[in-house]
Amino acid sequence: MSPPISTILSPMSRLAGTPEVVIAGTLETEGALVATAWLVGGSVRTGPLVEDADFIRVAGVGGMVFVFRYGVVVSVQASAQSTQRFDAALAPYIADVADFREAETANLVIRTGSEDRVGPDGQIVLADDSPERLLLVATVLSRSVILARDETLVSEAFERTAPVVSELRQNGRAPLPIRQVMKLVGNVLAARHRVMGMVQVIERPDLLWDHPGLDRLYTRLEAEYELKDRAEILELKFGALGDFADVLLNIVQDKRAFRTEAAIIALIAFELLLNLFEMAIR
Protein backbone atom coordinates (compact mmCIF):
# COMPACT_ATOMS: atom_id res chain seq x y z
CA MET A 1 0.00 0.00 0.00
CA SER A 2 1.30 3.42 -0.93
CA PRO A 3 1.89 6.17 1.65
CA PRO A 4 -0.92 8.71 2.15
CA ILE A 5 1.01 11.66 0.80
CA SER A 6 4.53 12.40 -0.35
CA THR A 7 6.43 14.83 -2.52
CA ILE A 8 9.12 14.57 -5.15
CA LEU A 9 11.65 17.37 -5.59
CA SER A 10 13.47 17.92 -8.87
CA PRO A 11 17.05 19.27 -8.79
CA MET A 12 15.79 22.74 -9.78
CA SER A 13 12.83 22.83 -7.43
CA ARG A 14 14.74 21.37 -4.51
CA LEU A 15 16.62 24.63 -4.08
CA ALA A 16 13.36 26.54 -3.80
CA GLY A 17 11.65 23.87 -1.73
CA THR A 18 8.93 23.47 -4.36
CA PRO A 19 7.77 19.88 -4.94
CA GLU A 20 7.95 18.77 -8.55
CA VAL A 21 4.99 16.49 -7.90
CA VAL A 22 2.70 15.85 -4.95
CA ILE A 23 1.53 12.25 -4.52
CA ALA A 24 -1.55 11.62 -2.42
CA GLY A 25 -3.94 8.78 -1.64
CA THR A 26 -3.58 5.01 -1.48
CA LEU A 27 -4.08 2.19 -3.94
CA GLU A 28 -5.76 -0.76 -2.26
CA THR A 29 -6.62 -2.91 -5.24
CA GLU A 30 -4.78 -4.86 -7.90
CA GLY A 31 -5.91 -5.93 -11.34
CA ALA A 32 -7.42 -3.47 -13.80
CA LEU A 33 -6.96 0.24 -13.18
CA VAL A 34 -7.59 3.44 -15.10
CA ALA A 35 -5.09 6.30 -15.20
CA THR A 36 -6.50 9.67 -16.23
CA ALA A 37 -4.32 12.71 -16.87
CA TRP A 38 -5.79 16.16 -17.43
CA LEU A 39 -4.64 19.73 -17.72
CA VAL A 40 -5.77 22.14 -14.99
CA GLY A 41 -3.66 25.22 -15.70
CA GLY A 42 -0.28 26.75 -16.37
CA SER A 43 1.10 25.67 -13.00
CA VAL A 44 0.11 24.42 -9.55
CA ARG A 45 1.51 25.81 -6.29
CA THR A 46 2.57 22.44 -4.94
CA GLY A 47 4.36 23.87 -1.89
CA PRO A 48 1.26 24.96 0.06
CA LEU A 49 -0.76 22.10 -1.44
CA VAL A 50 1.21 19.60 0.63
CA GLU A 51 -0.14 21.19 3.81
CA ASP A 52 -3.79 21.17 2.72
CA ALA A 53 -5.69 18.60 4.80
CA ASP A 54 -8.83 18.96 2.67
CA PHE A 55 -6.95 18.04 -0.47
CA ILE A 56 -5.35 15.03 1.23
CA ARG A 57 -8.79 13.86 2.32
CA VAL A 58 -10.31 14.26 -1.15
CA ALA A 59 -7.35 12.68 -2.93
CA GLY A 60 -7.30 9.70 -0.60
CA VAL A 61 -10.68 8.39 -1.77
CA GLY A 62 -10.57 5.49 -4.20
CA GLY A 63 -7.02 5.62 -5.46
CA MET A 64 -3.94 7.77 -5.95
CA VAL A 65 -3.45 11.20 -7.43
CA PHE A 66 -0.30 12.86 -8.77
CA VAL A 67 -0.26 16.65 -8.99
CA PHE A 68 2.55 18.04 -11.16
CA ARG A 69 3.63 21.62 -10.62
CA TYR A 70 3.47 22.32 -14.37
CA GLY A 71 -0.32 22.10 -14.28
CA VAL A 72 -1.27 18.47 -14.89
CA VAL A 73 -3.07 16.06 -12.55
CA VAL A 74 -3.07 12.27 -12.92
CA SER A 75 -5.42 9.98 -11.02
CA VAL A 76 -5.12 6.19 -10.79
CA GLN A 77 -8.32 4.44 -9.77
CA ALA A 78 -10.20 1.19 -10.20
CA SER A 79 -12.50 2.83 -12.76
CA ALA A 80 -12.85 6.10 -14.63
CA GLN A 81 -14.51 8.69 -12.40
CA SER A 82 -15.36 12.37 -12.49
CA THR A 83 -12.43 14.67 -11.82
CA GLN A 84 -14.56 17.50 -10.44
CA ARG A 85 -13.70 16.79 -6.81
CA PHE A 86 -10.00 17.09 -7.60
CA ASP A 87 -10.51 20.27 -9.61
CA ALA A 88 -12.47 21.87 -6.77
CA ALA A 89 -9.86 20.94 -4.15
CA LEU A 90 -7.01 22.21 -6.34
CA ALA A 91 -8.68 25.45 -7.44
CA PRO A 92 -6.94 27.71 -4.87
CA TYR A 93 -3.51 26.50 -6.03
CA ILE A 94 -3.92 26.73 -9.81
CA ALA A 95 -2.31 29.59 -11.71
CA ASP A 96 -3.53 30.48 -15.20
CA VAL A 97 -6.52 28.12 -15.29
CA ALA A 98 -6.69 26.13 -18.54
CA ASP A 99 -9.06 27.50 -21.19
CA PHE A 100 -9.77 24.05 -22.56
CA ARG A 101 -9.55 20.57 -21.14
CA GLU A 102 -6.78 18.38 -22.52
CA ALA A 103 -6.88 14.80 -21.22
CA GLU A 104 -5.28 11.39 -21.67
CA THR A 105 -6.50 8.02 -20.40
CA ALA A 106 -4.65 4.73 -20.11
CA ASN A 107 -5.68 1.27 -18.95
CA LEU A 108 -3.36 -0.32 -16.39
CA VAL A 109 -3.11 -3.88 -15.15
CA ILE A 110 -1.17 -4.89 -12.04
CA ARG A 111 0.19 -8.43 -12.43
CA THR A 112 2.49 -9.27 -9.56
CA GLY A 113 5.72 -10.85 -10.74
CA SER A 114 5.11 -10.20 -14.43
CA GLU A 115 7.28 -8.10 -16.72
CA ASP A 116 6.56 -4.40 -17.14
CA ARG A 117 5.34 -3.88 -20.69
CA VAL A 118 2.96 -2.04 -22.99
CA GLY A 119 0.56 -4.27 -24.90
CA PRO A 120 -0.38 -3.93 -28.59
CA ASP A 121 -3.64 -2.26 -27.56
CA GLY A 122 -1.82 0.30 -25.41
CA GLN A 123 -2.62 -1.42 -22.13
CA ILE A 124 0.15 -0.88 -19.57
CA VAL A 125 1.10 -3.96 -17.55
CA LEU A 126 3.01 -3.35 -14.31
CA ALA A 127 4.86 -5.88 -12.18
CA ASP A 128 3.54 -4.28 -8.98
CA ASP A 129 1.69 -1.21 -7.71
CA SER A 130 4.70 0.51 -6.17
CA PRO A 131 4.47 4.32 -6.05
CA GLU A 132 7.60 4.51 -8.21
CA ARG A 133 6.04 2.56 -11.09
CA LEU A 134 2.80 4.48 -10.88
CA LEU A 135 4.69 7.77 -10.73
CA LEU A 136 6.59 6.84 -13.89
CA VAL A 137 3.31 6.13 -15.71
CA ALA A 138 1.84 9.38 -14.38
CA THR A 139 4.89 11.33 -15.52
CA VAL A 140 4.65 10.03 -19.09
CA LEU A 141 0.90 10.68 -19.24
CA SER A 142 1.34 14.20 -17.88
CA ARG A 143 4.00 14.97 -20.47
CA SER A 144 1.77 13.62 -23.21
CA VAL A 145 -1.01 15.96 -22.08
CA ILE A 146 1.36 18.95 -22.13
CA LEU A 147 2.47 18.04 -25.64
CA ALA A 148 -1.15 17.66 -26.79
CA ARG A 149 -2.00 21.09 -25.38
CA ASP A 150 0.95 22.73 -27.13
CA GLU A 151 0.29 20.85 -30.38
CA THR A 152 -3.19 22.38 -30.38
CA LEU A 153 -1.78 25.81 -29.58
CA VAL A 154 0.75 25.63 -32.40
CA SER A 155 -1.86 24.43 -34.91
CA GLU A 156 -4.09 27.37 -34.01
CA ALA A 157 -1.15 29.73 -34.38
CA PHE A 158 -0.37 28.47 -37.88
CA GLU A 159 -4.03 28.76 -38.88
CA ARG A 160 -4.28 32.35 -37.67
CA THR A 161 -1.00 33.44 -39.21
CA ALA A 162 -1.70 31.79 -42.58
CA PRO A 163 -3.66 34.81 -43.97
CA VAL A 164 -0.81 37.14 -43.01
CA VAL A 165 1.75 34.91 -44.72
CA SER A 166 -0.46 34.64 -47.82
CA GLU A 167 -0.87 38.42 -48.04
CA LEU A 168 2.86 38.94 -47.65
CA ARG A 169 3.54 36.44 -50.43
CA GLN A 170 0.96 37.87 -52.85
CA ASN A 171 1.09 41.61 -52.18
CA GLY A 172 4.26 42.16 -50.20
CA ARG A 173 2.41 43.63 -47.25
CA ALA A 174 0.62 42.34 -44.17
CA PRO A 175 -3.03 43.12 -43.34
CA LEU A 176 -2.25 43.58 -39.70
CA PRO A 177 -3.49 43.78 -36.65
CA ILE A 178 0.13 42.92 -35.96
CA ARG A 179 -0.43 43.25 -32.22
CA GLN A 180 -2.91 40.35 -32.20
CA VAL A 181 -0.65 38.16 -34.30
CA MET A 182 2.37 38.98 -32.15
CA LYS A 183 0.37 38.17 -29.02
CA LEU A 184 -0.52 34.79 -30.51
CA VAL A 185 3.08 34.08 -31.44
CA GLY A 186 4.12 35.20 -27.96
CA ASN A 187 1.80 32.62 -26.41
CA VAL A 188 3.35 29.93 -28.57
CA LEU A 189 6.88 30.97 -27.63
CA ALA A 190 5.82 30.86 -23.99
CA ALA A 191 4.68 27.30 -24.62
CA ARG A 192 8.10 26.56 -26.08
CA HIS A 193 9.74 27.82 -22.91
CA ARG A 194 7.34 25.70 -20.86
CA VAL A 195 8.10 22.50 -22.78
CA MET A 196 11.86 23.02 -22.81
CA GLY A 197 12.07 24.45 -19.29
CA MET A 198 9.57 23.52 -16.62
CA VAL A 199 8.25 20.28 -18.12
CA GLN A 200 11.45 19.03 -19.81
CA VAL A 201 9.51 16.53 -21.91
CA ILE A 202 12.51 14.80 -23.46
CA GLU A 203 14.56 14.58 -20.26
CA ARG A 204 14.78 11.35 -18.29
CA PRO A 205 12.69 11.58 -15.10
CA ASP A 206 14.77 12.08 -11.95
CA LEU A 207 13.05 8.99 -10.59
CA LEU A 208 15.20 6.78 -12.84
CA TRP A 209 18.40 7.86 -11.12
CA ASP A 210 17.19 6.28 -7.88
CA HIS A 211 15.38 3.38 -9.58
CA PRO A 212 17.42 2.35 -12.64
CA GLY A 213 15.45 -0.90 -12.85
CA LEU A 214 12.52 1.12 -14.21
CA ASP A 215 14.52 2.42 -17.17
CA ARG A 216 13.15 -0.20 -19.55
CA LEU A 217 9.57 0.60 -18.56
CA TYR A 218 10.17 4.29 -19.20
CA THR A 219 11.68 3.56 -22.62
CA ARG A 220 8.59 1.58 -23.58
CA LEU A 221 6.21 4.23 -22.31
CA GLU A 222 8.15 7.00 -24.03
CA ALA A 223 7.95 5.10 -27.32
CA GLU A 224 4.24 4.32 -26.88
CA TYR A 225 3.36 7.99 -26.43
CA GLU A 226 6.00 9.20 -28.91
CA LEU A 227 7.23 11.85 -26.51
CA LYS A 228 10.58 12.46 -28.17
CA ASP A 229 9.24 12.56 -31.74
CA ARG A 230 6.38 14.89 -30.82
CA ALA A 231 8.70 17.20 -28.89
CA GLU A 232 11.10 17.40 -31.85
CA ILE A 233 8.27 18.25 -34.27
CA LEU A 234 7.01 20.91 -31.88
CA GLU A 235 10.49 22.38 -31.63
CA LEU A 236 10.66 22.71 -35.43
CA LYS A 237 7.28 24.44 -35.46
CA PHE A 238 8.29 26.68 -32.58
CA GLY A 239 11.35 27.66 -34.59
CA ALA A 240 9.24 28.48 -37.65
CA LEU A 241 6.91 30.65 -35.58
CA GLY A 242 9.90 32.35 -34.00
CA ASP A 243 11.21 33.22 -37.48
CA PHE A 244 7.75 34.50 -38.39
CA ALA A 245 7.74 36.71 -35.30
CA ASP A 246 11.11 38.15 -36.36
CA VAL A 247 9.68 38.99 -39.81
CA LEU A 248 6.69 40.75 -38.25
CA LEU A 249 8.96 42.67 -35.91
CA ASN A 250 11.06 43.83 -38.86
CA ILE A 251 7.89 44.93 -40.67
CA VAL A 252 6.78 46.94 -37.65
CA GLN A 253 10.21 48.52 -37.30
CA ASP A 254 10.36 49.36 -41.03
CA LYS A 255 6.91 50.95 -40.87
CA ARG A 256 7.89 53.02 -37.87
CA ALA A 257 11.13 54.05 -39.55
CA PHE A 258 9.21 55.03 -42.71
CA ARG A 259 6.73 57.07 -40.69
CA THR A 260 9.56 58.81 -38.88
CA GLU A 261 11.32 59.61 -42.16
CA ALA A 262 8.05 60.83 -43.69
CA ALA A 263 7.44 63.07 -40.69
CA ILE A 264 10.94 64.55 -40.97
CA ILE A 265 10.49 65.18 -44.69
CA ALA A 266 7.10 66.80 -44.04
CA LEU A 267 8.64 69.09 -41.42
CA ILE A 268 11.45 70.09 -43.79
CA ALA A 269 8.95 70.76 -46.56
CA PHE A 270 6.79 72.82 -44.21
CA GLU A 271 9.81 74.86 -43.14
CA LEU A 272 10.77 75.50 -46.78
CA LEU A 273 7.24 76.60 -47.63
CA LEU A 274 7.20 78.85 -44.60
CA ASN A 275 10.50 80.45 -45.68
CA LEU A 276 9.21 80.94 -49.23
CA PHE A 277 6.05 82.53 -47.90
CA GLU A 278 8.05 84.92 -45.73
CA MET A 279 10.25 85.84 -48.71
CA ALA A 280 7.17 86.45 -50.86
CA ILE A 281 5.55 88.91 -48.48
CA ARG A 282 8.65 91.01 -47.93
PDB file of N, CA and C in Angstrom, residues 84-133:
ATOM      1  N   GLN A  84     -14.105  16.234 -11.005  1.00  0.00           N
ATOM      2  CA  GLN A  84     -14.561  17.504 -10.442  1.00  0.00           C
ATOM      3  C   GLN A  84     -14.104  17.705  -9.001  1.00  0.00           C
ATOM      4  N   ARG A  85     -14.090  16.632  -8.215  1.00  0.00           N
ATOM      5  CA  ARG A  85     -13.702  16.792  -6.813  1.00  0.00           C
ATOM      6  C   ARG A  85     -12.235  17.197  -6.699  1.00  0.00           C
ATOM      7  N   PHE A  86     -11.403  16.684  -7.604  1.00  0.00           N
ATOM      8  CA  PHE A  86      -9.998  17.088  -7.602  1.00  0.00           C
ATOM      9  C   PHE A  86      -9.867  18.547  -8.036  1.00  0.00           C
ATOM     10  N   ASP A  87     -10.592  18.900  -9.095  1.00  0.00           N
ATOM     11  CA  ASP A  87     -10.509  20.268  -9.606  1.00  0.00           C
ATOM     12  C   ASP A  87     -10.922  21.279  -8.538  1.00  0.00           C
ATOM     13  N   ALA A  88     -11.989  20.956  -7.807  1.00  0.00           N
ATOM     14  CA  ALA A  88     -12.468  21.875  -6.768  1.00  0.00           C
ATOM     15  C   ALA A  88     -11.444  22.021  -5.644  1.00  0.00           C
ATOM     16  N   ALA A  89     -10.834  20.901  -5.243  1.00  0.00           N
ATOM     17  CA  ALA A  89      -9.857  20.942  -4.153  1.00  0.00           C
ATOM     18  C   ALA A  89      -8.577  21.668  -4.562  1.00  0.00           C
ATOM     19  N   LEU A  90      -8.244  21.599  -5.854  1.00  0.00           N
ATOM     20  CA  LEU A  90      -7.008  22.212  -6.336  1.00  0.00           C
ATOM     21  C   LEU A  90      -7.178  23.672  -6.735  1.00  0.00           C
ATOM     22  N   ALA A  91      -8.410  24.117  -6.892  1.00  0.00           N
ATOM     23  CA  ALA A  91      -8.684  25.450  -7.440  1.00  0.00           C
ATOM     24  C   ALA A  91      -7.863  26.574  -6.803  1.00  0.00           C
ATOM     25  N   PRO A  92      -7.696  26.603  -5.464  1.00  0.00           N
ATOM     26  CA  PRO A  92      -6.939  27.715  -4.866  1.00  0.00           C
ATOM     27  C   PRO A  92      -5.454  27.727  -5.234  1.00  0.00           C
ATOM     28  N   TYR A  93      -4.954  26.626  -5.783  1.00  0.00           N
ATOM     29  CA  TYR A  93      -3.514  26.504  -6.028  1.00  0.00           C
ATOM     30  C   TYR A  93      -3.154  26.575  -7.513  1.00  0.00           C
ATOM     31  N   ILE A  94      -4.153  26.740  -8.370  1.00  0.00           N
ATOM     32  CA  ILE A  94      -3.919  26.727  -9.812  1.00  0.00           C
ATOM     33  C   ILE A  94      -3.673  28.142 -10.317  1.00  0.00           C
ATOM     34  N   ALA A  95      -2.596  28.312 -11.057  1.00  0.00           N
ATOM     35  CA  ALA A  95      -2.307  29.587 -11.711  1.00  0.00           C
ATOM     36  C   ALA A  95      -2.596  29.451 -13.200  1.00  0.00           C
ATOM     37  N   ASP A  96      -3.216  30.470 -13.771  1.00  0.00           N
ATOM     38  CA  ASP A  96      -3.526  30.482 -15.202  1.00  0.00           C
ATOM     39  C   ASP A  96      -4.379  29.263 -15.570  1.00  0.00           C
ATOM     40  N   VAL A  97      -5.610  29.246 -15.077  1.00  0.00           N
ATOM     41  CA  VAL A  97      -6.523  28.120 -15.293  1.00  0.00           C
ATOM     42  C   VAL A  97      -6.663  27.830 -16.782  1.00  0.00           C
ATOM     43  N   ALA A  98      -6.643  26.544 -17.140  1.00  0.00           N
ATOM     44  CA  ALA A  98      -6.692  26.127 -18.541  1.00  0.00           C
ATOM     45  C   ALA A  98      -7.991  26.568 -19.206  1.00  0.00           C
ATOM     46  N   ASP A  99      -7.874  27.083 -20.438  1.00  0.00           N
ATOM     47  CA  ASP A  99      -9.055  27.505 -21.192  1.00  0.00           C
ATOM     48  C   ASP A  99      -9.822  26.311 -21.749  1.00  0.00           C
ATOM     49  N   PHE A 100      -9.114  25.246 -22.038  1.00  0.00           N
ATOM     50  CA  PHE A 100      -9.769  24.050 -22.558  1.00  0.00           C
ATOM     51  C   PHE A 100      -9.175  22.822 -21.878  1.00  0.00           C
ATOM     52  N   ARG A 101      -9.947  21.766 -21.871  1.00  0.00           N
ATOM     53  CA  ARG A 101      -9.548  20.566 -21.136  1.00  0.00           C
ATOM     54  C   ARG A 101      -8.832  19.586 -22.067  1.00  0.00           C
ATOM     55  N   GLU A 102      -7.565  19.373 -21.797  1.00  0.00           N
ATOM     56  CA  GLU A 102      -6.781  18.376 -22.525  1.00  0.00           C
ATOM     57  C   GLU A 102      -6.611  17.184 -21.603  1.00  0.00           C
ATOM     58  N   ALA A 103      -6.905  15.976 -22.098  1.00  0.00           N
ATOM     59  CA  ALA A 103      -6.884  14.797 -21.218  1.00  0.00           C
ATOM     60  C   ALA A 103      -6.314  13.589 -21.944  1.00  0.00           C
ATOM     61  N   GLU A 104      -5.836  12.645 -21.158  1.00  0.00           N
ATOM     62  CA  GLU A 104      -5.277  11.389 -21.671  1.00  0.00           C
ATOM     63  C   GLU A 104      -5.661  10.284 -20.699  1.00  0.00           C
ATOM     64  N   THR A 105      -6.094   9.157 -21.236  1.00  0.00           N
ATOM     65  CA  THR A 105      -6.503   8.024 -20.399  1.00  0.00           C
ATOM     66  C   THR A 105      -5.741   6.774 -20.813  1.00  0.00           C
ATOM     67  N   ALA A 106      -5.351   5.976 -19.827  1.00  0.00           N
ATOM     68  CA  ALA A 106      -4.646   4.725 -20.106  1.00  0.00           C
ATOM     69  C   ALA A 106      -5.184   3.627 -19.197  1.00  0.00           C
ATOM     70  N   ASN A 107      -5.277   2.434 -19.738  1.00  0.00           N
ATOM     71  CA  ASN A 107      -5.682   1.270 -18.952  1.00  0.00           C
ATOM     72  C   ASN A 107      -4.446   0.593 -18.376  1.00  0.00           C
ATOM     73  N   LEU A 108      -4.471   0.339 -17.077  1.00  0.00           N
ATOM     74  CA  LEU A 108      -3.362  -0.318 -16.391  1.00  0.00           C
ATOM     75  C   LEU A 108      -3.811  -1.672 -15.863  1.00  0.00           C
ATOM     76  N   VAL A 109      -2.861  -2.594 -15.783  1.00  0.00           N
ATOM     77  CA  VAL A 109      -3.109  -3.883 -15.147  1.00  0.00           C
ATOM     78  C   VAL A 109      -1.926  -4.192 -14.239  1.00  0.00           C
ATOM     79  N   ILE A 110      -2.212  -4.495 -12.978  1.00  0.00           N
ATOM     80  CA  ILE A 110      -1.166  -4.894 -12.035  1.00  0.00           C
ATOM     81  C   ILE A 110      -1.118  -6.415 -12.000  1.00  0.00           C
ATOM     82  N   ARG A 111      -0.005  -6.985 -12.447  1.00  0.00           N
ATOM     83  CA  ARG A 111       0.189  -8.433 -12.427  1.00  0.00           C
ATOM     84  C   ARG A 111       1.484  -8.720 -11.677  1.00  0.00           C
ATOM     85  N   THR A 112       1.336  -9.067 -10.430  1.00  0.00           N
ATOM     86  CA  THR A 112       2.492  -9.270  -9.564  1.00  0.00           C
ATOM     87  C   THR A 112       3.435 -10.316 -10.147  1.00  0.00           C
ATOM     88  N   GLY A 113       4.700  -9.938 -10.244  1.00  0.00           N
ATOM     89  CA  GLY A 113       5.717 -10.853 -10.735  1.00  0.00           C
ATOM     90  C   GLY A 113       5.870 -10.881 -12.236  1.00  0.00           C
ATOM     91  N   SER A 114       5.003 -10.204 -12.970  1.00  0.00           N
ATOM     92  CA  SER A 114       5.108 -10.201 -14.428  1.00  0.00           C
ATOM     93  C   SER A 114       6.125  -9.155 -14.876  1.00  0.00           C
ATOM     94  N   GLU A 115       6.350  -9.080 -16.164  1.00  0.00           N
ATOM     95  CA  GLU A 115       7.284  -8.096 -16.718  1.00  0.00           C
ATOM     96  C   GLU A 115       6.534  -6.808 -17.061  1.00  0.00           C
ATOM     97  N   ASP A 116       7.147  -5.675 -16.739  1.00  0.00           N
ATOM     98  CA  ASP A 116       6.565  -4.395 -17.144  1.00  0.00           C
ATOM     99  C   ASP A 116       6.551  -4.318 -18.668  1.00  0.00           C
ATOM    100  N   ARG A 117       5.405  -3.969 -19.233  1.00  0.00           N
ATOM    101  CA  ARG A 117       5.340  -3.879 -20.687  1.00  0.00           C
ATOM    102  C   ARG A 117       4.122  -3.053 -21.108  1.00  0.00           C
ATOM    103  N   VAL A 118       4.104  -2.716 -22.384  1.00  0.00           N
ATOM    104  CA  VAL A 118       2.960  -2.040 -22.989  1.00  0.00           C
ATOM    105  C   VAL A 118       2.421  -2.951 -24.077  1.00  0.00           C
ATOM    106  N   GLY A 119       1.153  -3.348 -23.952  1.00  0.00           N
ATOM    107  CA  GLY A 119       0.558  -4.270 -24.902  1.00  0.00           C
ATOM    108  C   GLY A 119       0.258  -3.624 -26.241  1.00  0.00           C
ATOM    109  N   PRO A 120      -0.068  -4.456 -27.254  1.00  0.00           N
ATOM    110  CA  PRO A 120      -0.384  -3.928 -28.592  1.00  0.00           C
ATOM    111  C   PRO A 120      -1.559  -2.956 -28.591  1.00  0.00           C
ATOM    112  N   ASP A 121      -2.469  -3.133 -27.643  1.00  0.00           N
ATOM    113  CA  ASP A 121      -3.645  -2.260 -27.556  1.00  0.00           C
ATOM    114  C   ASP A 121      -3.401  -1.034 -26.681  1.00  0.00           C
ATOM    115  N   GLY A 122      -2.147  -0.848 -26.240  1.00  0.00           N
ATOM    116  CA  GLY A 122      -1.822   0.301 -25.413  1.00  0.00           C
ATOM    117  C   GLY A 122      -1.988   0.069 -23.926  1.00  0.00           C
ATOM    118  N   GLN A 123      -2.460  -1.121 -23.550  1.00  0.00           N
ATOM    119  CA  GLN A 123      -2.619  -1.420 -22.127  1.00  0.00           C
ATOM    120  C   GLN A 123      -1.244  -1.528 -21.464  1.00  0.00           C
ATOM    121  N   ILE A 124      -1.121  -0.892 -20.292  1.00  0.00           N
ATOM    122  CA  ILE A 124       0.151  -0.883 -19.568  1.00  0.00           C
ATOM    123  C   ILE A 124       0.107  -1.930 -18.468  1.00  0.00           C
ATOM    124  N   VAL A 125       1.017  -2.894 -18.541  1.00  0.00           N
ATOM    125  CA  VAL A 125       1.098  -3.965 -17.550  1.00  0.00           C
ATOM    126  C   VAL A 125       2.266  -3.668 -16.615  1.00  0.00           C
ATOM    127  N   LEU A 126       1.983  -3.641 -15.309  1.00  0.00           N
ATOM    128  CA  LEU A 126       3.009  -3.348 -14.310  1.00  0.00           C
ATOM    129  C   LEU A 126       3.241  -4.550 -13.411  1.00  0.00           C
ATOM    130  N   ALA A 127       4.505  -4.733 -13.017  1.00  0.00           N
ATOM    131  CA  ALA A 127       4.863  -5.878 -12.184  1.00  0.00           C
ATOM    132  C   ALA A 127       4.360  -5.735 -10.758  1.00  0.00           C
ATOM    133  N   ASP A 128       4.118  -4.516 -10.309  1.00  0.00           N
ATOM    134  CA  ASP A 128       3.545  -4.280  -8.979  1.00  0.00           C
ATOM    135  C   ASP A 128       2.953  -2.876  -8.950  1.00  0.00           C
ATOM    136  N   ASP A 129       2.342  -2.525  -7.820  1.00  0.00           N
ATOM    137  CA  ASP A 129       1.695  -1.212  -7.710  1.00  0.00           C
ATOM    138  C   ASP A 129       2.517  -0.248  -6.862  1.00  0.00           C
ATOM    139  N   SER A 130       3.839  -0.373  -6.946  1.00  0.00           N
ATOM    140  CA  SER A 130       4.704   0.513  -6.169  1.00  0.00           C
ATOM    141  C   SER A 130       4.503   1.959  -6.620  1.00  0.00           C
ATOM    142  N   PRO A 131       4.624   2.907  -5.680  1.00  0.00           N
ATOM    143  CA  PRO A 131       4.474   4.325  -6.047  1.00  0.00           C
ATOM    144  C   PRO A 131       5.433   4.749  -7.150  1.00  0.00           C
ATOM    145  N   GLU A 132       6.618   4.131  -7.196  1.00  0.00           N
ATOM    146  CA  GLU A 132       7.598   4.508  -8.212  1.00  0.00           C
ATOM    147  C   GLU A 132       7.105   4.155  -9.615  1.00  0.00           C
ATOM    148  N   ARG A 133       6.551   2.957  -9.766  1.00  0.00           N
ATOM    149  CA  ARG A 133       6.039   2.561 -11.085  1.00  0.00           C
ATOM    150  C   ARG A 133       4.857   3.434 -11.505  1.00  0.00           C
TER     151      ARG A 133
END
